[in-house]
Short mmCIF file of C-alpha atoms in Angstrom, two decimals:
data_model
loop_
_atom_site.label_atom_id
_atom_site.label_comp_id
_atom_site.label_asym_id
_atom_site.label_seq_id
_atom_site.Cartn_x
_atom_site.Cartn_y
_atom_site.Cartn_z
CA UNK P 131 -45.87 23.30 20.88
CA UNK P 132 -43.49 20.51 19.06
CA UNK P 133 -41.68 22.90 16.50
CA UNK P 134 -39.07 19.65 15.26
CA UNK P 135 -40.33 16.89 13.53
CA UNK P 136 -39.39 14.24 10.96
CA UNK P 137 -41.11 12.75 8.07
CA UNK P 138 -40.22 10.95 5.00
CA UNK P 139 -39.45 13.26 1.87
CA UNK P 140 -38.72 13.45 -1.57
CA UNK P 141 -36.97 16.75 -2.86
CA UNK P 142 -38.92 18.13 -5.91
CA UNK P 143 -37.17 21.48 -6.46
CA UNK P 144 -34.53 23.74 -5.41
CA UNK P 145 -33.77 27.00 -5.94
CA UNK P 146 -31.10 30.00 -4.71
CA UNK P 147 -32.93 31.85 -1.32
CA UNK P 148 -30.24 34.85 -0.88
CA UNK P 149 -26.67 34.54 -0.79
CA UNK P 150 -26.01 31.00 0.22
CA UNK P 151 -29.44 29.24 1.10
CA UNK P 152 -31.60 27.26 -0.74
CA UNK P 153 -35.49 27.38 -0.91
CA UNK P 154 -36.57 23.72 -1.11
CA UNK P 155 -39.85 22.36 -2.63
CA UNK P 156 -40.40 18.65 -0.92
CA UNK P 157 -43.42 16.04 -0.91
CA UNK P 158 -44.35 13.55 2.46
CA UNK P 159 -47.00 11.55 2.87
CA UNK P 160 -48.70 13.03 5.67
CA UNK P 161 -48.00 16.91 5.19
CA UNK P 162 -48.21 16.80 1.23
CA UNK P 163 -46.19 19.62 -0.97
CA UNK P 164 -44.30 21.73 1.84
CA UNK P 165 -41.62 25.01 0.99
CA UNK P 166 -38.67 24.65 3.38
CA UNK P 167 -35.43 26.31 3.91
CA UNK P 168 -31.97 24.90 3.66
CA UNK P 169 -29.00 27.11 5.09
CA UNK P 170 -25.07 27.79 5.04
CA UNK P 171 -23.23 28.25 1.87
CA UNK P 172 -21.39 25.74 -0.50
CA UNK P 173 -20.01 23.88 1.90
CA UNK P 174 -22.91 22.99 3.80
CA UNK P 175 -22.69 18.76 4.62
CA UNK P 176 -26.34 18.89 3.20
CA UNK P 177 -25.82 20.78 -0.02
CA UNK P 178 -24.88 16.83 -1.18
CA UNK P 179 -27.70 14.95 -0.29
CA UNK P 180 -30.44 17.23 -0.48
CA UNK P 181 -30.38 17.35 -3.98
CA UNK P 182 -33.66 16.61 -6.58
CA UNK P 183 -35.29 13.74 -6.26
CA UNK P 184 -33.46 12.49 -3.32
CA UNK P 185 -35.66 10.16 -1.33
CA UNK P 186 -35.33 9.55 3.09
CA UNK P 187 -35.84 10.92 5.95
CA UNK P 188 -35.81 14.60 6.59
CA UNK P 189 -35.97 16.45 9.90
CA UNK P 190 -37.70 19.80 9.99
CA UNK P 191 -37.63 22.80 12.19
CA UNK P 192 -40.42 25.01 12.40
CA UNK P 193 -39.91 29.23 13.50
CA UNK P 194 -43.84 30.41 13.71
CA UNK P 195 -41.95 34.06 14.32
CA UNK P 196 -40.36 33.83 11.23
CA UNK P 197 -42.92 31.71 9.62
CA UNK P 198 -40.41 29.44 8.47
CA UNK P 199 -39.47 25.84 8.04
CA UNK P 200 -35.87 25.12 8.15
CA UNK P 201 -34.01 21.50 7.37
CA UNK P 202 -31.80 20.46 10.16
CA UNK P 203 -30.85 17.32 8.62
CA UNK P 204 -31.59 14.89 5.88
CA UNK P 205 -30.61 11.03 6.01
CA UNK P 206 -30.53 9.93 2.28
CA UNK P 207 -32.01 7.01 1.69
CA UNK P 208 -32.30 6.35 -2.24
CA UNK P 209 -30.72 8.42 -5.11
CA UNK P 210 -31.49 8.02 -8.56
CA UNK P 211 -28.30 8.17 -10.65
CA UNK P 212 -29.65 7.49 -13.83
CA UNK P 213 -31.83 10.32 -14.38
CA UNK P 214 -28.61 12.61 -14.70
CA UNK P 215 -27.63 10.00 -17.45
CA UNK P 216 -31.14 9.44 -19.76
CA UNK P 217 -32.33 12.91 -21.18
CA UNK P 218 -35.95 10.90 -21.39
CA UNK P 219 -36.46 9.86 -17.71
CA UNK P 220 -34.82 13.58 -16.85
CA UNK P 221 -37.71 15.09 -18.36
CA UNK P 222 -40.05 12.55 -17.37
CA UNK P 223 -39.12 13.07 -13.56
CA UNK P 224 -39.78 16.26 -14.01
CA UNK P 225 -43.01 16.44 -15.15
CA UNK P 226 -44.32 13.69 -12.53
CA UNK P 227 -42.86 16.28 -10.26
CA UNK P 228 -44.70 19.55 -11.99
CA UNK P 229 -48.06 17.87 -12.12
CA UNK P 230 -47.45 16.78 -8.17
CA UNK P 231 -46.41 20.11 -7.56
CA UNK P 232 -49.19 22.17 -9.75
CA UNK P 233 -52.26 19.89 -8.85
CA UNK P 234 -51.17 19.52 -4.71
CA UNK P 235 -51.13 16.31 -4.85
CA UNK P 236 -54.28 15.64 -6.47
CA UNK P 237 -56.34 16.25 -2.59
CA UNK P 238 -54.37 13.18 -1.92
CA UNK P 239 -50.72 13.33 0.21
CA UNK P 240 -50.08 9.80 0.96
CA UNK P 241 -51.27 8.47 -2.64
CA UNK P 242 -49.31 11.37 -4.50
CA UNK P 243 -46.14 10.70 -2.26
CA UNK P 244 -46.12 6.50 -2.82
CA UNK P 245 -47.42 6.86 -6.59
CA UNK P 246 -44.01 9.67 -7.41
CA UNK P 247 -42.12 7.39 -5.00
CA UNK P 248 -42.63 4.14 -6.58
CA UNK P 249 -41.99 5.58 -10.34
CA UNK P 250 -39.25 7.67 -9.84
CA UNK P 251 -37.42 4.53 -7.78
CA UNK P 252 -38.97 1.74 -11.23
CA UNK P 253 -37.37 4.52 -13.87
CA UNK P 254 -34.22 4.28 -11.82
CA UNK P 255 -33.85 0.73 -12.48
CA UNK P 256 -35.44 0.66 -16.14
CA UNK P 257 -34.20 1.10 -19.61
CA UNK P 258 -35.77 3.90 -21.43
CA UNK P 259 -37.82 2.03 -23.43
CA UNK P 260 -39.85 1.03 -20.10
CA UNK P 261 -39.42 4.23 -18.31
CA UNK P 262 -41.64 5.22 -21.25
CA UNK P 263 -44.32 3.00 -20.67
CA UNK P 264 -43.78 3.61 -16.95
CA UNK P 265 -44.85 6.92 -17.58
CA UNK P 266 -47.95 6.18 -19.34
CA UNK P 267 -48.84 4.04 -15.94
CA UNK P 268 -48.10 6.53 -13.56
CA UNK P 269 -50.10 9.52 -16.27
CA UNK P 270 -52.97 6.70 -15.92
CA UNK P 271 -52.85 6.28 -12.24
CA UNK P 272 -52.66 10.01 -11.36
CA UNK P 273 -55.70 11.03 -13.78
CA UNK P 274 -57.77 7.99 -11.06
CA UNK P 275 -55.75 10.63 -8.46
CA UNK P 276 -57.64 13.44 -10.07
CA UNK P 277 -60.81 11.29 -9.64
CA UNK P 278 -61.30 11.88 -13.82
CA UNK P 279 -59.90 8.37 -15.15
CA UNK P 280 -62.22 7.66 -17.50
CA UNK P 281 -63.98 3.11 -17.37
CA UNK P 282 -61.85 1.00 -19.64
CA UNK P 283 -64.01 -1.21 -19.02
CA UNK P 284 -67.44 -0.60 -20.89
CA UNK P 285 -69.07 1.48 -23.37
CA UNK P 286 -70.51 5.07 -22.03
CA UNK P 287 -73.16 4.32 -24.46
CA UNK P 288 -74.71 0.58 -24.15
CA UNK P 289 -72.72 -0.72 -21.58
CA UNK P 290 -70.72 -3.83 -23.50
CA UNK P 291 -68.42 -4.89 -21.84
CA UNK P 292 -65.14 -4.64 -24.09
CA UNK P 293 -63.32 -7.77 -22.45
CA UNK P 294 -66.21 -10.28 -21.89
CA UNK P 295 -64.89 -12.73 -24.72
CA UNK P 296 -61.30 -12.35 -26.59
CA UNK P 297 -61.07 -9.04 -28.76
CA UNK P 298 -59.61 -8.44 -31.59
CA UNK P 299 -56.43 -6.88 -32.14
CA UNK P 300 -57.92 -5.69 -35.39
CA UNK P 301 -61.05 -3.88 -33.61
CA UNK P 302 -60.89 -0.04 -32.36
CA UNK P 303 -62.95 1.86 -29.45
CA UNK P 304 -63.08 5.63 -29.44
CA UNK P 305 -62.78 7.98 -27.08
CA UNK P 306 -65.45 10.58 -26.35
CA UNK P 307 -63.63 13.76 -25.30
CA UNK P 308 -66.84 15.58 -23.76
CA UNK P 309 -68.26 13.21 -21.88
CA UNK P 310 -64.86 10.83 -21.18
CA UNK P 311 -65.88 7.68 -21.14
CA UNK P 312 -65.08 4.88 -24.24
CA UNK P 313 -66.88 3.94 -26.87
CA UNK P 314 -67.55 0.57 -29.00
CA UNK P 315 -67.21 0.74 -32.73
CA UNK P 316 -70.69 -0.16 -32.89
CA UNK P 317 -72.33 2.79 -30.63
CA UNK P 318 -69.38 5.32 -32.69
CA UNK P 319 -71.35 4.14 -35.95
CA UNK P 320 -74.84 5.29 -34.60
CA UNK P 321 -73.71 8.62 -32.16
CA UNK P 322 -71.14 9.53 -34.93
CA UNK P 323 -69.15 12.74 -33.37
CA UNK P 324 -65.87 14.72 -34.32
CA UNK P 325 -64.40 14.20 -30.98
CA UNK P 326 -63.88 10.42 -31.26
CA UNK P 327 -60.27 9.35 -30.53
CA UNK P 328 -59.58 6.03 -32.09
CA UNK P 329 -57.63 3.68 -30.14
CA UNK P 330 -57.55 0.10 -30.47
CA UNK P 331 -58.60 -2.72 -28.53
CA UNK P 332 -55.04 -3.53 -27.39
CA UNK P 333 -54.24 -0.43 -26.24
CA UNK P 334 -57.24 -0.08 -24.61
CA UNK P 335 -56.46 -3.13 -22.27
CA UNK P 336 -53.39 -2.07 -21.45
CA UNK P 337 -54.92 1.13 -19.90
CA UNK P 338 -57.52 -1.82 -18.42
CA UNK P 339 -54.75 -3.61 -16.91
CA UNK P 340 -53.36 -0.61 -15.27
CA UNK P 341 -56.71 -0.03 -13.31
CA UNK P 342 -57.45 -3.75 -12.64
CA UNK P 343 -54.20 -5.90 -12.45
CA UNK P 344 -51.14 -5.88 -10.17
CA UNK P 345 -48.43 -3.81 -11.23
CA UNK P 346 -46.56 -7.04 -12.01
CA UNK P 347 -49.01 -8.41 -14.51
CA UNK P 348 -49.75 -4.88 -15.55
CA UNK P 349 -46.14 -4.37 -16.65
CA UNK P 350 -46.25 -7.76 -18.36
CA UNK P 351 -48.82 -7.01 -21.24
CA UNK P 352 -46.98 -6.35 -24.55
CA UNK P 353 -47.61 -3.55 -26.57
CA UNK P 354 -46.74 -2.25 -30.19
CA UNK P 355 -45.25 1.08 -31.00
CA UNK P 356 -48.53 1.96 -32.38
CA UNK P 357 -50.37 1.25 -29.46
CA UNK P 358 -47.60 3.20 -27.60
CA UNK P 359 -48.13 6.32 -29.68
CA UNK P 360 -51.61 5.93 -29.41
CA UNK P 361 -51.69 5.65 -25.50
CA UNK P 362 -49.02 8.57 -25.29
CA UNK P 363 -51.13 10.41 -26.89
CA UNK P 364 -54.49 9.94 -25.22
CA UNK P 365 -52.54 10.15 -21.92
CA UNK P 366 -50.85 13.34 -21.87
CA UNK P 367 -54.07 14.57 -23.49
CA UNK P 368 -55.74 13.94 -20.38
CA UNK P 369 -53.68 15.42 -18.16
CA UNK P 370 -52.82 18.57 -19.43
CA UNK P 371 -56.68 18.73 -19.93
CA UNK P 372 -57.85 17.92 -15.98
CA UNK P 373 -54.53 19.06 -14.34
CA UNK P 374 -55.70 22.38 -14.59
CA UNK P 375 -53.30 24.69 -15.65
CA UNK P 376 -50.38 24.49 -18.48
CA UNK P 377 -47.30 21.72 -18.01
CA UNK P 378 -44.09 23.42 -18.96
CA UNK P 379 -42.26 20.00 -19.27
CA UNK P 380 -44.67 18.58 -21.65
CA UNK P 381 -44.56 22.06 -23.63
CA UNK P 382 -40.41 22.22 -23.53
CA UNK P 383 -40.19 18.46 -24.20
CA UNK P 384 -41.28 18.17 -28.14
CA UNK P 385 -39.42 15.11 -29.08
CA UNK P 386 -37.98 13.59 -26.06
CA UNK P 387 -41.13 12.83 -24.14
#
């Protein structure tokens, strides 16, 4: 039986195991959300580069006695030095990392590991004005993890499609929050219901976009700060509401988020 191995990781979490180890929460692509062990005291030559949201190559050591995974070395490949920096892409890192931790992965390793991996390296090298709409792509992208992203691309009611000829900026769809799907103006007027969101058509094709366009040309469509604050909204809605269980870094993040 192989008991040493090495995969690619990022470190979610750490936390004080004893005296002078560390009990370290990491994500890979094949393995998904594992709890490992990092020993020796301050001085440990790891202590530096296993740190949170370090990305490379870590090399693991399994003890089936013990039932226990211990690191035996790490070799750092990316850091992100801005997040120590921004207080926004702080908390932002750390709730992509809650909801990867909370939902495993959303039954998905390889996708969870590539999705955090590619937004926590794109916030590194952002401003903080498109870290925040990097986080409403990579909200979006995880809910299609969760297998509950509602169609952008038709009405749940008659079927038009919302992008068949050039929309208005002026027009709205709604959201129906019990059966999550979107809705045209003209189906809202006929099955009126309380749990309509509003959201307009703009916004609504930049959630489009996400699904259905590169991440280049994705990136590319220009919102206002109304459609912002209308997406943010929807967004976190969602996945506080299919994550299934509460987000602490949404709840302790009033204002900064």
């Amino acid at each position: 039986m192989q008991r040493s191995f090495s995969t690619e990781a990022i470190i979610l979490n750490l936390k004080p195991a004893g005296e002078n180890n560390t009990s370290v929460t990491i994500i890979t692509p094949d393995k998904g959300i594992l709890y490992v062990t990092l020993y020796g005291g301050p001085k440990s030559k790891m202590r530096s580069v296993v740190s949170q949201w370090n990305c490379g190559i870590i090399y693991l050591y399994e003890n089936p006695e013990k039932n226990q995974t211990k690191i035996s070395d790490f070799d750092l490949k990316k850091f992100h030095s801005t997040f120590g920096q921004n207080l926004f892409k702080l908390y932002a890192a750390s709730l992509a990392t809650e909801l990867t931790i909370k939902t495993h992965c959303g039954g998905s390793n390889q996708q969870a590991f590539y999705l955090l991996q590619g937004f926590l390296d794109g916030m590194d090298l952002c401003n903080e004005e498109q870290s925040r709409l990097g986080l409403i792509r990579y909200l979006w992208r995880y809910l299609f993890l969760l297998g509950v992203q509602p169609d952008t691309g038709a009405c749940g009611i008659c079927g038009k499609d919302f992008f068949r000829t050039q929309f208005d900026n002026d027009m709205f769809s709604y959201y129906n929050i019990s059966d999550n799907f979107f809705v045209c103006s003209d189906c809202t007027l006929q099955h009126p219901k309380s749990d309509f969101g509003k959201l307009s058509y703009n916004s609504l094709y930049y959630l489009y976009g996400i699904t259905n366009l590169s991440p280049k040309d994705a990136r590319n469509i220009k919102i206002d700060k109304n459609c912002y604050e209308q997406l943010k909204q929807l967004v976190f809605f969602l996945i506080e509401n299919n994550s299934g269980c509460k987000l602490n870094s949404i709840e302790t993040s009033v204002g900064i988020l």
